[in-house]
PDB file of C-alpha atoms in Angstrom:
ATOM      1  CA  MET F   1       0.011  -0.040  -0.011  1.00 69.00           C
ATOM      2  CA  GLU F   2       2.890   2.529   0.877  1.00 81.00           C
ATOM      3  CA  LYS F   3       4.647   1.698  -2.274  1.00 82.00           C
ATOM      4  CA  ARG F   4       1.600   2.402  -4.373  1.00 83.00           C
ATOM      5  CA  ARG F   5       0.959   5.663  -2.480  1.00 83.00           C
ATOM      6  CA  ALA F   6       4.521   6.636  -3.040  1.00 83.00           C
ATOM      7  CA  ALA F   7       4.289   5.791  -6.593  1.00 82.00           C
ATOM      8  CA  ALA F   8       1.174   7.941  -6.961  1.00 82.00           C
ATOM      9  CA  ASN F   9       2.871  10.805  -5.274  1.00 85.00           C
ATOM     10  CA  VAL F  10       5.891  10.759  -7.651  1.00 84.00           C
ATOM     11  CA  PHE F  11       3.165  10.567 -10.621  1.00 86.00           C
ATOM     12  CA  MET F  12       1.455  13.480  -9.202  1.00 87.00           C
ATOM     13  CA  GLU F  13       4.674  15.508  -8.828  1.00 89.00           C
ATOM     14  CA  GLN F  14       5.649  14.673 -12.371  1.00 86.00           C
ATOM     15  CA  ASN F  15       2.451  15.877 -13.565  1.00 87.00           C
ATOM     16  CA  ILE F  16       2.534  19.157 -11.682  1.00 85.00           C
ATOM     17  CA  ALA F  17       5.873  19.711 -13.021  1.00 84.00           C
ATOM     18  CA  GLN F  18       4.746  19.107 -16.522  1.00 83.00           C
ATOM     19  CA  GLN F  19       1.850  21.424 -16.108  1.00 82.00           C
ATOM     20  CA  ARG F  20       4.253  24.196 -14.721  1.00 80.00           C
ATOM     21  CA  GLU F  21       6.406  23.784 -17.729  1.00 77.00           C
ATOM     22  CA  ALA F  22       3.371  23.852 -20.058  1.00 70.00           C
ATOM     23  CA  GLU F  23       2.278  27.189 -18.500  1.00 71.00           C
ATOM     24  CA  HIS F  24       5.519  28.777 -19.592  1.00 66.00           C
ATOM     25  CA  ALA F  25       5.723  26.952 -22.936  1.00 60.00           C
ATOM     26  CA  PRO F  26       4.334  28.160 -26.199  1.00 60.00           C
ATOM     27  CA  MET F  27       0.905  26.642 -26.944  1.00 56.00           C
ATOM     28  CA  ALA F  28       2.169  24.663 -29.718  1.00 54.00           C
ATOM     29  CA  GLU F  29       4.608  22.869 -27.345  1.00 55.00           C
ATOM     30  CA  ALA F  30       2.111  22.415 -24.436  1.00 52.00           C
ATOM     31  CA  PRO F  31       1.121  18.760 -23.787  1.00 61.00           C
ATOM     32  CA  ALA F  32      -2.533  17.735 -24.109  1.00 64.00           C
ATOM     33  CA  PRO F  33      -4.460  18.481 -20.732  1.00 65.00           C
ATOM     34  CA  LEU F  34      -4.839  15.546 -18.469  1.00 60.00           C
ATOM     35  CA  PRO F  35      -8.226  13.790 -18.169  1.00 60.00           C
ATOM     36  CA  ALA F  36     -10.372  15.296 -15.433  1.00 56.00           C
ATOM     37  CA  THR F  37     -10.594  11.927 -13.743  1.00 53.00           C
ATOM     38  CA  LEU F  38      -6.748  11.932 -13.119  1.00 54.00           C
ATOM     39  CA  VAL F  39      -6.686  15.470 -11.924  1.00 54.00           C
ATOM     40  CA  ALA F  40      -9.514  14.706  -9.562  1.00 52.00           C
ATOM     41  CA  GLY F  41      -7.385  11.858  -8.008  1.00 56.00           C
ATOM     42  CA  ALA F  42      -9.431   8.966  -9.389  1.00 54.00           C
ATOM     43  CA  PRO F  43      -7.771   5.392  -9.249  1.00 60.00           C
ATOM     44  CA  MET F  44      -4.826   5.387 -11.426  1.00 59.00           C
ATOM     45  CA  PRO F  45      -4.743   2.756 -14.414  1.00 63.00           C
ATOM     46  CA  GLN F  46      -2.002   0.169 -13.490  1.00 65.00           C
ATOM     47  CA  ALA F  47       1.036   0.176 -15.630  1.00 63.00           C
ATOM     48  CA  PRO F  48       1.782  -2.983 -17.539  1.00 62.00           C
TER      49      PRO F  48
END
């Protein structure tokens, strides 16, 4: 459980970093917005 929580924290930190970079990047380089379900903290899909 703790490992999964830690992985989720890292995942969220990476998303936050990407969003901050996107805010400063030209729109053409900005990544697609995240699905609202991910932003809301819904259960994450498991990586293969």
